[in-house]
């Protein structure tokens, strides 16, 4: 299981594109999803790269991820800087990428712009979505929740109610953007499933069992009866901080889109808030770089606790991994490769050679 | 030291107003600072209420907090939704309150608006600043850093570089706003000083000593030689999350205002990013309430881990405390009262009777 395969970025993207189009996804959607999933693997966020493709293909086959069409405009920009879409459960990577494209000229014109999206399907890796606009000098914020997901209890409670609620904040950096992508719970659903699959415990009590007691056992989340939950950032001692982050994301992604837990959706989905800021409308992009590139230098040169582990900024490791992937291809675990090949067989898509 | 006094809100506000005007602060500034500091005590955030007044009066006396004048406009709104001010080290509570007043009509017109402020003096309690606009149906976000403050090390480093970097997110609720106000470090400078003054240790290792080892000793921050730091949210295990939050706040408050650590200011100050969102420009305020009031109910009725501690939302306790303060006055510790009376004596201001 620990064996991995290497696949060039272009080959990987073409393979994913062909799988998605064979499954019925419209070509523009298949192309964006394939491109961003391979980028996600390139950035090293492997739980959300091509490892997600078999799950998406299953959702398409069941009719849970929409194959074609456009989002409905719930509220247009008009003269302002905000809009709301109903994503009709179209692929989230395509929807959010499209939204960012619509927001860019508004942000360039007004200084900032934002969109709330209800009923998107899963949006994958937020850092991969945010990278493009940050590469072009914008600050990108993405908040994401799944109103059908109940995996995290409110602070002080013991019944799962919230989703992990990731948040990305990306900004322009000297050589590559700073890519912050983290959630309001200590760990994620994907990491928990990986631990269960590997038969491992968490090194610290990042779960809560059904009685609300801290636990290192990843099985409490989906295999316990009754079920437990993932702990909020801050855990038992200061989990009110993770709760605050989680509520902010619920407000932006569900409150502003006018759809959420109140509607009790049962379908795997995503509610999203995306905001772009153009530093040129504040003190300017040069001034922004002067401050933030200097801060980055001060961080990287801070004396490390462990001399073998210099301080790095969020996005540093991703940039290094992406450069390596561009030269040598992405690494796929056998389990992902096997699942992709099974779908290729079923959809009559040819498997790339190495 | 544990003895407290009670003072009615109006009396407290009048006393603070008179102290500030006697110290030379212009009346409109004195009035806003007094009002918001007393509100802060009313909300129960006592480290940032009138306990701060003696520090502010000392700053005014030293000429470090400006007494009069207006902020300079670095970048005007123009046709857009963003602006930058230079606060000239004017009182931060007054400056940010003024900024929110300027942002409200823009947010109502365009859907959202934001301002970055450089060289404000200390801005006090973010929740108190955010409450007014949230009471009027807006979402308020405030990010704050002090580029002269070095109290938190970057994740993996052992030298203090960042400030605690508080962040407030306030949104309209059914009976009172939800007021999230927390920082990127586990605890704050004020709490650390309180622990030192009380001769207590933290219950968990929320500090890092100068070698970067976790410590429960609050003295490492300002009394160690060499000095230690306050741990980031997530601590040794997942402090990259607190680091991400901290960097986002540095980018918004320093990067966008074009002033910060790069300029190596030595003066106690604040850089601020304030943003307002009007839900009416998204799916509407009613839709926002449907989602968020329902979520609040689900949180509050979640089965508690400790039956004696029902789940509450950020802002619930503050609302209860404010109602009590309106009926019975605010509580002031003897130490705060003594310091205020010493200033009253020096500034020839009459002390209120009980």
XYZ file of C-alpha atoms in Angstrom:
708
model
C 0.000 0.000 0.000
C 2.892 2.363 0.579
C 4.123 1.874 -2.992
C 3.658 4.967 -5.155
C 3.650 5.657 -8.880
C 4.823 8.784 -10.666
C 2.823 10.348 -13.465
C 3.708 13.464 -15.464
C 1.367 16.435 -14.912
C 0.117 16.517 -18.500
C -0.536 12.801 -18.612
C -2.318 12.937 -15.271
C -4.470 15.849 -16.362
C -5.349 14.209 -19.674
C -6.264 10.950 -17.904
C -8.521 12.748 -15.421
C -10.087 14.842 -18.191
C -10.899 11.722 -20.182
C -12.377 9.960 -17.175
C -14.623 12.939 -16.379
C -15.782 13.482 -19.967
C -16.432 9.758 -20.370
C -18.539 9.972 -17.200
C -20.581 12.731 -18.863
C -19.109 15.942 -17.483
C -19.093 18.780 -20.007
C -15.569 19.333 -21.407
C -15.001 22.796 -19.854
C -15.965 21.396 -16.446
C -13.903 18.234 -16.886
C -10.891 20.318 -17.920
C -11.032 22.617 -14.885
C -11.623 19.802 -12.392
C -8.785 17.744 -13.906
C -6.403 20.710 -13.961
C -7.080 21.728 -10.359
C -6.996 18.189 -8.963
C -3.609 17.564 -10.589
C -2.410 20.953 -9.298
C -3.602 19.858 -5.846
C -1.462 16.719 -6.070
C 1.391 18.890 -7.317
C 1.053 21.097 -4.234
C 1.266 17.981 -2.060
C -2.324 18.039 -0.801
C -2.800 14.458 -1.873
C -6.009 13.722 0.084
C -7.777 16.288 -2.120
C -6.107 15.631 -5.482
C -6.750 12.687 -7.806
C -7.572 10.634 -4.708
C -10.926 12.464 -4.852
C -11.552 11.536 -8.516
C -13.040 8.089 -7.804
C -15.429 9.705 -5.291
C -16.432 12.380 -7.821
C -16.941 9.754 -10.560
C -19.203 7.823 -8.189
C -21.160 10.999 -7.418
C -21.555 11.690 -11.149
C -22.729 8.113 -11.748
C -25.341 8.449 -8.987
C -26.513 11.810 -10.336
C -25.379 13.559 -7.141
C -22.814 15.735 -8.921
C -24.420 17.578 -11.836
C -22.789 17.003 -15.210
C -23.914 20.023 -17.149
C -25.484 23.452 -16.987
C -24.707 26.719 -15.280
C -25.203 28.141 -11.779
C -28.415 30.117 -11.198
C -27.915 33.753 -10.318
C -29.749 34.292 -7.013
C -28.507 37.852 -6.730
C -26.541 39.639 -9.418
C -23.702 42.103 -8.818
C -25.727 45.023 -10.184
C -23.804 48.198 -9.372
C -22.148 46.594 -6.370
C -19.417 44.154 -5.509
C -21.376 41.148 -4.233
C -23.387 38.330 -5.780
C -25.015 35.001 -4.865
C -25.144 31.855 -6.975
C -27.012 28.598 -6.656
C -24.479 26.043 -7.850
C -27.023 23.307 -8.665
C -24.533 20.764 -7.292
C -22.201 21.330 -10.231
C -18.524 20.419 -9.632
C -17.211 22.800 -6.979
C -13.722 23.239 -8.412
C -15.225 24.451 -11.667
C -17.816 26.668 -9.942
C -15.401 28.420 -7.581
C -12.820 28.853 -10.350
C -15.560 30.463 -12.469
C -16.621 32.670 -9.552
C -13.037 33.873 -9.062
C -12.925 34.747 -12.762
C -16.081 36.859 -12.368
C -14.794 38.504 -9.194
C -11.405 39.525 -10.578
C -12.511 42.475 -12.748
C -14.825 43.712 -9.954
C -12.013 43.569 -7.394
C -9.674 45.363 -9.831
C -12.315 48.064 -10.333
C -13.664 48.555 -6.793
C -10.888 47.256 -4.536
C -12.687 44.108 -3.482
C -15.563 41.819 -4.399
C -17.195 38.697 -2.988
C -19.616 35.947 -3.853
C -21.602 33.463 -1.780
C -22.457 30.147 -3.441
C -25.096 27.717 -2.209
C -25.417 24.109 -3.337
C -22.034 23.684 -4.938
C -20.707 20.153 -4.985
C -17.399 19.519 -3.122
C -14.809 22.211 -3.850
C -11.653 20.173 -3.251
C -8.461 21.922 -2.230
C -8.970 25.590 -1.346
C -5.277 26.433 -1.773
C -5.321 25.150 -5.360
C -8.379 27.318 -6.081
C -6.829 30.397 -4.476
C -3.379 30.126 -6.046
C -4.173 31.550 -9.497
C -5.528 34.931 -8.353
C -2.800 35.237 -5.688
C -0.223 34.639 -8.449
C -1.758 37.688 -10.134
C -1.344 39.967 -7.124
C -4.691 39.580 -5.342
C -5.597 38.474 -1.822
C -8.004 35.538 -1.964
C -10.191 34.304 0.881
C -12.360 31.201 0.634
C -14.667 29.944 3.383
C -16.326 26.579 2.917
C -18.879 24.483 4.816
C -21.023 21.464 4.031
C -24.495 21.939 5.530
C -25.135 18.202 5.102
C -22.012 17.345 7.113
C -22.085 16.912 10.880
C -18.633 16.012 12.115
C -17.675 18.662 14.672
C -19.533 19.504 17.912
C -20.007 23.100 19.084
C -17.621 23.944 21.948
C -18.856 22.349 25.149
C -21.265 20.050 23.316
C -20.916 16.375 22.485
C -23.067 15.914 19.387
C -21.536 16.506 15.945
C -23.267 19.466 14.286
C -20.758 21.408 12.143
C -18.460 20.486 9.262
C -14.666 20.977 9.547
C -15.138 24.339 7.765
C -11.912 25.073 5.935
C -10.721 28.594 5.289
C -8.079 29.702 2.807
C -6.217 32.979 2.801
C -3.745 33.441 -0.037
C -1.634 36.507 -0.700
C 1.132 37.499 -3.118
C 4.666 36.632 -1.999
C 8.127 37.325 -3.349
C 8.693 34.043 -5.194
C 5.347 32.345 -4.735
C 2.091 33.147 -2.933
C 1.610 32.503 0.761
C -1.102 29.831 0.814
C -2.900 29.428 4.131
C -5.458 26.614 3.957
C -6.718 25.209 7.236
C -9.942 24.273 8.943
C -11.692 25.150 12.194
C -11.324 21.596 13.504
C -7.944 20.156 14.528
C -7.938 17.601 11.740
C -10.072 16.801 8.692
C -12.507 14.116 7.595
C -10.005 12.874 4.984
C -7.162 12.602 7.495
C -9.451 10.754 9.889
C -10.426 8.267 7.171
C -6.738 7.788 6.291
C -5.976 6.974 9.919
C -8.836 4.464 10.049
C -7.647 2.852 6.793
C -4.077 2.614 8.128
C -5.271 1.209 11.470
C -3.570 4.063 13.302
C -4.475 6.317 16.225
C -3.919 10.079 16.313
C -0.807 11.120 18.278
C -2.967 13.341 20.496
C -6.678 13.331 21.393
C -7.985 15.132 18.311
C -11.359 13.367 18.472
C -14.228 13.492 20.942
C -16.103 10.292 21.676
C -19.908 10.271 21.881
C -19.723 11.299 25.563
C -17.580 14.292 24.620
C -14.393 12.836 26.086
C -11.122 13.458 24.216
C -9.993 10.421 22.203
C -7.114 9.444 19.905
C -9.269 6.878 18.085
C -10.203 7.998 14.546
C -12.951 5.365 14.402
C -15.217 7.333 16.745
C -16.082 9.693 13.867
C -17.734 7.294 11.437
C -17.579 3.898 13.100
C -18.650 4.652 16.664
C -22.190 3.936 17.829
C -23.237 6.512 18.861
C -20.824 8.587 16.835
C -18.238 11.009 18.150
C -16.744 14.050 16.452
C -13.532 15.857 15.478
C -12.331 18.383 18.078
C -12.362 22.079 17.314
C -9.062 23.950 17.050
C -8.059 24.616 20.661
C -9.544 21.324 21.859
C -10.864 20.979 25.389
C -8.892 23.955 26.763
C -9.636 26.726 24.268
C -11.911 25.204 21.654
C -14.036 28.359 21.828
C -11.481 29.717 19.327
C -12.105 26.957 16.803
C -15.841 27.404 17.444
C -15.527 31.120 16.616
C -13.734 30.326 13.352
C -16.331 27.710 12.508
C -19.272 30.056 13.131
C -17.693 32.797 11.011
C -17.422 30.335 8.126
C -21.029 29.161 8.612
C -22.212 32.805 8.581
C -20.337 33.707 5.395
C -21.027 30.517 3.440
C -24.561 29.645 4.633
C -25.950 32.844 6.154
C -25.016 35.005 3.154
C -25.996 32.411 0.539
C -29.369 31.928 2.240
C -29.116 28.158 2.346
C -27.708 25.821 4.944
C -28.420 23.586 7.910
C -31.862 25.177 8.322
C -32.802 23.455 5.023
C -31.364 20.146 6.283
C -29.880 19.067 2.931
C -28.939 15.384 2.747
C -26.697 15.622 -0.312
C -22.890 15.948 -0.240
C -22.392 19.612 -1.023
C -20.543 22.813 -0.324
C -21.510 26.311 0.579
C -18.818 28.798 -0.300
C -17.849 32.402 0.311
C -15.096 33.757 -1.961
C -13.616 37.216 -1.598
C -10.900 38.966 -3.571
C -9.026 42.076 -2.424
C -6.807 44.135 -4.716
C -3.906 45.676 -2.741
C -3.583 48.275 -5.526
C -6.730 49.897 -4.079
C -5.138 50.137 -0.629
C -1.547 51.335 -0.154
C -0.494 49.569 -3.367
C 0.966 46.209 -4.354
C 4.569 47.427 -3.953
C 3.889 48.611 -0.404
C 2.167 45.287 0.298
C 5.228 43.387 -0.924
C 7.597 45.624 1.078
C 5.794 44.708 4.274
C 4.974 41.075 3.638
C 8.185 39.985 1.904
C 10.138 41.529 4.778
C 7.951 39.691 7.283
C 8.498 36.458 5.354
C 12.271 36.943 5.606
C 12.018 37.613 9.338
C 9.962 34.460 9.792
C 12.252 32.223 7.719
C 15.351 33.520 9.528
C 13.825 33.146 13.008
C 16.028 30.824 15.101
C 14.316 27.412 14.862
C 13.434 25.341 17.922
C 14.736 22.289 16.076
C 17.810 23.263 14.009
C 16.799 20.641 11.433
C 13.414 22.330 10.908
C 13.795 25.926 9.766
C 10.689 28.093 9.983
C 8.713 28.059 6.758
C 5.699 29.998 5.576
C 2.449 28.361 4.491
C 2.942 27.736 0.778
C 6.741 27.280 0.903
C 6.550 23.514 0.966
C 3.797 23.537 -1.670
C 5.953 25.650 -4.007
C 8.883 23.252 -3.602
C 6.647 20.243 -4.202
C 5.071 21.844 -7.261
C 8.494 22.499 -8.791
C 9.418 18.861 -8.153
C 6.125 17.673 -9.649
C 6.696 19.792 -12.745
C 10.068 18.099 -13.207
C 9.283 14.564 -12.103
C 5.503 14.196 -12.096
C 3.085 13.669 -9.236
C 3.166 10.716 -6.872
C 0.048 8.595 -6.658
C -0.418 5.852 -4.090
C -1.284 2.399 -5.471
C -4.727 2.639 -3.887
C -5.581 5.799 -5.856
C -4.077 4.418 -9.042
C -6.023 1.181 -8.677
C -9.303 3.036 -8.182
C -8.638 5.270 -11.203
C -7.834 2.215 -13.368
C -11.044 0.502 -12.285
C -13.002 3.586 -13.393
C -11.005 3.696 -16.650
C -11.985 0.107 -17.315
C -15.641 0.807 -16.596
C -15.717 4.015 -18.664
C -13.596 2.548 -21.480
C -10.862 5.164 -21.099
C -7.294 4.179 -21.949
C -4.855 4.158 -19.053
C -1.698 6.238 -19.555
C 1.624 4.445 -19.749
C 4.559 5.468 -17.571
C -6.985 43.002 45.704
C -9.968 40.820 44.963
C -12.397 43.409 46.340
C -14.474 45.105 43.656
C -16.545 48.270 43.422
C -19.700 48.860 41.428
C -20.212 51.996 39.398
C -23.268 52.900 37.288
C -22.613 53.080 33.521
C -23.385 56.808 33.251
C -21.236 57.722 36.219
C -18.381 55.592 34.927
C -18.614 57.111 31.449
C -18.743 60.676 32.833
C -15.732 60.013 35.068
C -13.669 58.598 32.175
C -14.774 61.460 29.893
C -13.653 64.012 32.451
C -10.323 62.292 32.980
C -9.623 62.213 29.251
C -10.667 65.806 28.575
C -8.668 66.990 31.599
C -5.685 65.137 30.091
C -6.210 67.155 26.910
C -8.130 64.800 24.629
C -10.633 66.618 22.404
C -14.204 66.150 23.709
C -15.495 64.049 20.791
C -12.532 61.688 21.195
C -12.839 61.575 24.983
C -16.558 60.805 24.677
C -16.070 57.871 22.282
C -13.166 56.361 24.216
C -15.083 56.676 27.502
C -18.270 55.213 26.020
C -16.528 52.223 24.441
C -14.319 51.467 27.440
C -17.335 51.417 29.736
C -19.202 49.263 27.197
C -16.175 46.939 27.235
C -16.457 46.594 31.025
C -20.188 46.072 30.582
C -19.504 43.208 28.163
C -17.234 41.647 30.781
C -13.945 42.186 28.917
C -12.434 43.851 31.935
C -8.757 43.702 30.881
C -9.645 46.100 28.033
C -12.177 48.378 29.740
C -11.421 51.114 32.268
C -8.402 49.066 33.361
C -6.796 50.480 30.203
C -7.613 54.111 31.087
C -4.563 54.646 33.348
C -2.332 53.310 30.548
C -3.979 55.603 27.999
C -3.673 58.618 30.341
C 0.029 57.857 30.733
C 0.405 57.626 26.944
C -1.370 60.984 26.544
C 0.876 62.554 29.195
C 3.981 61.278 27.383
C 2.687 62.542 24.034
C 2.550 58.973 22.691
C -1.228 59.037 22.174
C -2.243 62.080 20.105
C -4.788 64.361 21.721
C -6.259 66.173 18.761
C -6.553 66.247 14.992
C -7.835 63.927 12.308
C -6.465 60.904 10.473
C -4.679 61.580 7.169
C -6.305 60.062 4.129
C -3.623 57.938 2.442
C -6.057 56.597 -0.123
C -9.620 57.816 -0.488
C -12.616 55.639 -1.377
C -13.079 57.358 -4.731
C -15.619 55.322 -6.698
C -14.694 52.161 -4.833
C -15.236 50.475 -1.508
C -11.776 50.680 0.062
C -9.673 53.360 1.756
C -6.494 53.780 3.813
C -5.961 56.135 6.746
C -2.898 57.171 8.686
C -4.198 57.428 12.242
C -1.398 59.689 13.523
C -1.474 57.689 16.793
C -4.883 59.111 17.678
C -6.949 57.041 20.142
C -7.794 53.772 18.402
C -11.300 53.354 19.795
C -12.244 56.736 18.366
C -10.499 56.099 15.026
C -12.019 52.676 14.381
C -15.463 53.855 15.495
C -15.127 56.743 13.022
C -13.973 54.364 10.284
C -16.997 52.126 10.863
C -19.217 55.190 10.536
C -17.634 55.997 7.156
C -17.863 52.382 5.998
C -21.544 51.884 6.825
C -23.070 53.893 3.954
C -20.578 52.336 1.497
C -21.437 48.814 2.669
C -25.164 49.616 2.443
C -24.656 50.890 -1.108
C -22.188 48.356 -2.543
C -22.639 45.270 -0.334
C -19.319 45.609 1.449
C -16.560 48.087 2.228
C -13.228 48.042 4.054
C -10.540 50.286 5.418
C -6.920 49.714 6.442
C -5.541 52.038 9.130
C -1.847 52.505 9.892
C -0.491 54.175 13.024
C -3.600 54.067 15.147
C -3.001 53.988 18.883
C -4.331 50.938 20.780
C -7.865 49.992 19.704
C -9.045 48.335 22.918
C -11.757 45.703 22.774
C -12.636 44.640 19.236
C -16.021 43.203 20.284
C -17.081 46.559 21.751
C -16.106 48.284 18.486
C -17.936 45.732 16.351
C -21.158 45.562 18.372
C -22.826 48.752 17.092
C -22.824 47.885 13.383
C -23.771 44.257 14.114
C -26.736 45.580 16.131
C -27.760 47.335 12.913
C -27.701 44.177 10.802
C -24.176 44.203 9.386
C -21.329 41.699 9.565
C -18.232 43.341 11.034
C -14.683 42.014 10.772
C -11.738 43.673 12.507
C -8.121 42.510 12.239
C -5.549 44.154 14.461
C -1.770 43.960 14.910
C 0.868 46.051 16.631
C 3.973 46.280 14.432
C 5.978 47.464 17.460
C 4.950 44.392 19.465
C 6.973 41.178 19.402
C 5.359 38.636 21.686
C 4.630 35.579 19.558
C 7.156 33.481 17.607
C 6.409 32.158 14.117
C 5.570 28.441 14.190
C 8.731 26.415 14.683
C 10.748 29.458 15.758
C 11.776 30.544 19.231
C 12.153 34.306 18.936
C 9.116 36.548 19.491
C 8.279 38.384 16.260
C 4.504 38.820 15.963
C 1.835 40.436 18.149
C -1.114 38.367 19.465
C -3.145 39.665 16.472
C -6.772 39.681 17.549
C -9.595 39.207 15.088
C -13.262 40.018 15.615
C -16.173 38.699 13.614
C -19.581 40.000 14.666
C -22.890 39.161 13.027
C -26.556 39.876 13.715
C -28.304 37.392 16.008
C -31.875 36.886 17.168
C -31.652 38.720 20.500
C -28.127 40.085 20.380
C -25.200 39.893 17.966
C -22.816 36.963 17.905
C -19.509 38.544 18.980
C -16.408 36.522 18.146
C -13.267 38.237 19.430
C -10.138 36.146 19.732
C -6.475 36.257 18.857
C -4.029 34.088 16.939
C -2.063 33.275 20.085
C -3.467 31.024 22.812
C -3.607 33.829 25.354
C -3.046 37.588 25.363
C -0.507 40.062 26.694
C -3.044 41.378 29.238
C -3.886 37.916 30.552
C -0.192 37.117 30.837
C 0.414 40.303 32.856
C -2.565 39.459 35.085
C -1.069 36.036 35.789
C 2.303 37.598 36.623
C 0.618 40.136 38.939
C -1.329 37.371 40.687
C 1.771 35.188 41.000
C 0.037 32.376 39.111
C 1.059 29.904 36.416
C -1.045 29.055 33.366
C -2.943 25.749 33.723
C -1.299 24.487 30.521
C 1.924 25.401 28.688
C 0.640 28.444 26.812
C 4.061 30.118 26.771
C 7.337 29.219 25.060
C 10.566 29.900 26.896
C 13.541 31.461 25.119
C 14.670 28.018 23.923
C 11.240 27.424 22.415
C 10.195 24.874 25.022
C 6.552 24.944 26.209
C 6.134 26.619 29.597
C 3.347 27.440 32.033
C 5.302 30.397 33.476
C 3.828 33.784 32.425
C 7.046 35.541 33.457
C 8.955 34.229 30.424
C 7.182 36.833 28.241
C 8.371 40.057 29.847
C 10.599 39.010 32.731
C 12.733 36.255 31.205
C 16.265 36.954 30.033
C 16.363 36.177 27.176
C 12.637 36.569 26.697
C 10.198 33.877 25.649
C 6.878 34.246 23.845
C 3.171 33.365 23.868
C 2.326 30.185 21.962
C 0.297 30.334 18.773
C -3.188 28.796 18.715
C -2.568 25.070 18.228
C 0.623 25.153 20.296
C 3.446 22.738 19.620
C 1.234 20.202 17.808
C -0.653 22.338 15.286
C 0.540 25.905 15.809
C 0.770 26.272 12.024
C -2.947 27.087 12.296
C -2.387 29.988 14.670
C 0.522 31.070 12.466
C -1.805 31.125 9.437
C -4.332 33.275 11.307
C -1.571 35.593 12.475
C -0.127 36.050 8.969
C -3.576 36.807 7.532
C -4.002 39.560 10.115
C -0.516 40.961 9.408
C -1.309 41.015 5.661
C -4.626 42.824 6.081
C -3.559 45.310 8.751
C 0.060 45.997 7.742
C 0.369 44.858 4.119
C -2.736 46.737 2.986
C -2.050 49.857 5.065
C 1.521 49.993 3.732
C 3.114 50.318 7.145
C 4.357 47.740 9.584
C 7.298 45.759 10.905
C 9.354 46.749 7.846
C 9.319 50.314 9.260
C 10.338 49.023 12.704
C 8.139 51.435 14.708
C 9.019 51.653 18.407
C 5.797 53.306 19.559
C 2.802 51.434 21.047
C 0.373 51.381 18.149
C -2.173 49.474 16.139
C -2.614 48.619 12.519
C -6.188 47.803 11.695
C -8.297 46.313 8.924
C -12.056 46.849 9.259
C -14.592 45.373 6.883
C -18.377 45.595 6.822
C -20.679 43.290 4.863
C -24.366 43.995 4.331
C -26.332 40.718 4.146
C -29.068 42.630 2.310
C -26.768 42.586 -0.745
C -26.465 38.804 -0.575
C -29.493 36.560 0.020
C -30.997 39.133 2.401
C -31.022 39.799 6.133
C -34.096 37.621 6.709
C -32.461 34.668 4.985
C -29.311 35.309 7.027
C -31.328 35.228 10.246
C -33.190 32.065 9.186
C -29.902 30.231 8.810
C -27.930 31.688 11.680
C -30.660 31.880 14.320
C -31.505 28.254 13.586
C -27.825 27.315 13.906
C -27.661 29.212 17.211
C -30.620 27.177 18.512
C -28.977 23.928 17.418
C -25.763 24.927 19.171
C -27.438 26.004 22.418
C -29.528 22.819 22.560
C -26.572 20.536 21.805
C -26.178 18.010 24.651
C -23.439 19.482 26.863
C -20.383 17.496 27.950
C -20.849 18.955 31.431
C -24.584 19.219 32.242
C -23.822 22.330 34.335
C -22.274 24.106 31.325
C -24.762 24.405 28.456
C -23.302 25.330 25.080
C -23.310 29.072 24.521
C -22.469 31.220 21.540
C -19.790 33.907 21.550
C -21.628 37.005 22.712
C -24.207 35.209 24.885
C -22.304 35.786 28.109
C -21.472 39.356 27.058
C -25.177 40.118 26.476
C -26.078 38.747 29.902
C -23.305 40.734 31.550
C -24.289 43.908 29.724
C -27.892 43.588 30.923
C -26.610 43.134 34.478
C -24.281 46.125 34.132
C -27.143 48.267 32.847
C -29.135 47.361 35.959
C -26.389 47.257 38.585
C -23.375 49.033 37.113
C -19.960 47.709 36.161
C -17.559 46.027 38.542
C -14.134 47.557 38.936
C -11.313 45.903 40.844
C -9.718 47.992 43.608
C -6.488 48.157 41.617
C -8.223 49.830 38.651
C -10.215 52.124 40.914
C -7.097 53.163 42.792
C -5.231 53.957 39.568
C -8.176 56.002 38.245
C -8.411 57.960 41.520
C -4.682 58.733 41.400
C -5.136 60.161 37.901
C -8.225 62.094 39.076
C -6.148 63.626 41.831
C -3.371 64.572 39.437
C -5.760 65.972 36.788
C -8.011 67.657 39.368
C -11.091 65.693 38.309
C -13.721 64.950 40.935
C -14.190 61.289 41.801
C -17.782 59.989 41.517
C -19.561 58.884 44.674
C -21.244 55.489 44.921
